[in-house]
């Protein structure tokens, strides 16, 4: 469902629970190949992810400043919404229609729970 | 009052070795205990029970892995880590380990000591029975945050004061491990 027009006239859409979110993870946010809780943090207002409707994991990886040093994880939208205090908000930008913020404080509880619902879509090289 | 002899090692800047065989009457055992706890909190007192090797190893390996991360270590502008934050994190861990052992004879496994958000440091235990995350902020005036559960219904979250023993938290942790 289209709610309103966002930046540069891009439509902001309601993201269904059945979809997935992709997020880049830098190699320094892993230990022995495993994700660490510090990977989950807000940049400004929210945690930046890409909506699976408009992105595939490789596109998410290529948006990194240094793609070779990043992997990509995926999370189900339903699982993200089940974490206390977290909201999923489509926030498209001109260079990335898939851009989606996960809003809400990334406290210790939420970071533990993000770890539990995350799976590698593209493991680190 | 009979006081047992006990050697106390005090590190810089109060480096000296002294022992108490007979204290004046005003030096009650509670007062001596309070002095020792204060020294522990300030990192001045090293109990004669040494840290276990796995804890020492986790602390030592985190020194280079965390302090080696400079500003923009994730290509997304995250700040690097200060030695002061790292020392507060490892001192808090040392105190938890020693208090659990000395007061409750409970062995706390070595956590992962990890880079956290915004220059903070995370202590993370993830075992088959429980998962606990404690965050030590870069700002020393901010309390430590924590969350933990038994991977079931028993969970705790809140804040910890690094200048106190956090007895309730330690008792809960003791029951988890």
CSV table of C-alpha atoms in Angstrom, one decimal, chain B residues 40 47 52 93-109 125 130 165-177:
chain,number,residue,atom,x,y,z
B,40,UNK,CA,38.7,-3.1,44.3
B,47,UNK,CA,42.8,-10.0,45.7
B,52,UNK,CA,41.7,-17.6,35.8
B,93,UNK,CA,34.6,-7.9,34.4
B,94,UNK,CA,37.4,-8.7,36.8
B,95,UNK,CA,35.3,-7.5,39.7
B,96,UNK,CA,32.3,-9.6,38.6
B,97,UNK,CA,34.5,-12.7,38.3
B,98,UNK,CA,36.1,-12.2,41.6
B,99,UNK,CA,32.9,-11.3,43.5
B,100,UNK,CA,31.1,-14.3,42.1
B,101,UNK,CA,33.9,-16.6,43.0
B,102,UNK,CA,34.7,-15.1,46.5
B,103,UNK,CA,31.2,-14.6,47.6
B,104,UNK,CA,29.3,-17.4,45.9
B,105,UNK,CA,32.0,-19.8,44.7
B,106,UNK,CA,30.6,-19.5,41.2
B,107,UNK,CA,32.8,-19.7,38.1
B,108,UNK,CA,31.8,-17.1,35.5
B,109,UNK,CA,32.9,-18.2,32.0
B,125,UNK,CA,28.2,-14.3,27.1
B,130,UNK,CA,22.1,-18.3,28.9
B,165,UNK,CA,28.7,-4.5,43.7
B,166,UNK,CA,25.3,-4.9,41.9
B,167,UNK,CA,24.5,-7.7,44.3
B,168,UNK,CA,21.0,-8.4,42.8
B,169,UNK,CA,22.4,-8.7,39.3
B,170,UNK,CA,25.3,-11.0,40.5
B,171,UNK,CA,22.8,-13.2,42.4
B,172,UNK,CA,20.7,-13.5,39.3
B,173,UNK,CA,23.8,-14.2,37.1
B,174,UNK,CA,24.9,-16.8,39.7
B,175,UNK,CA,21.6,-18.7,39.2
B,176,UNK,CA,21.9,-18.5,35.5
B,177,UNK,CA,25.4,-20.0,35.3
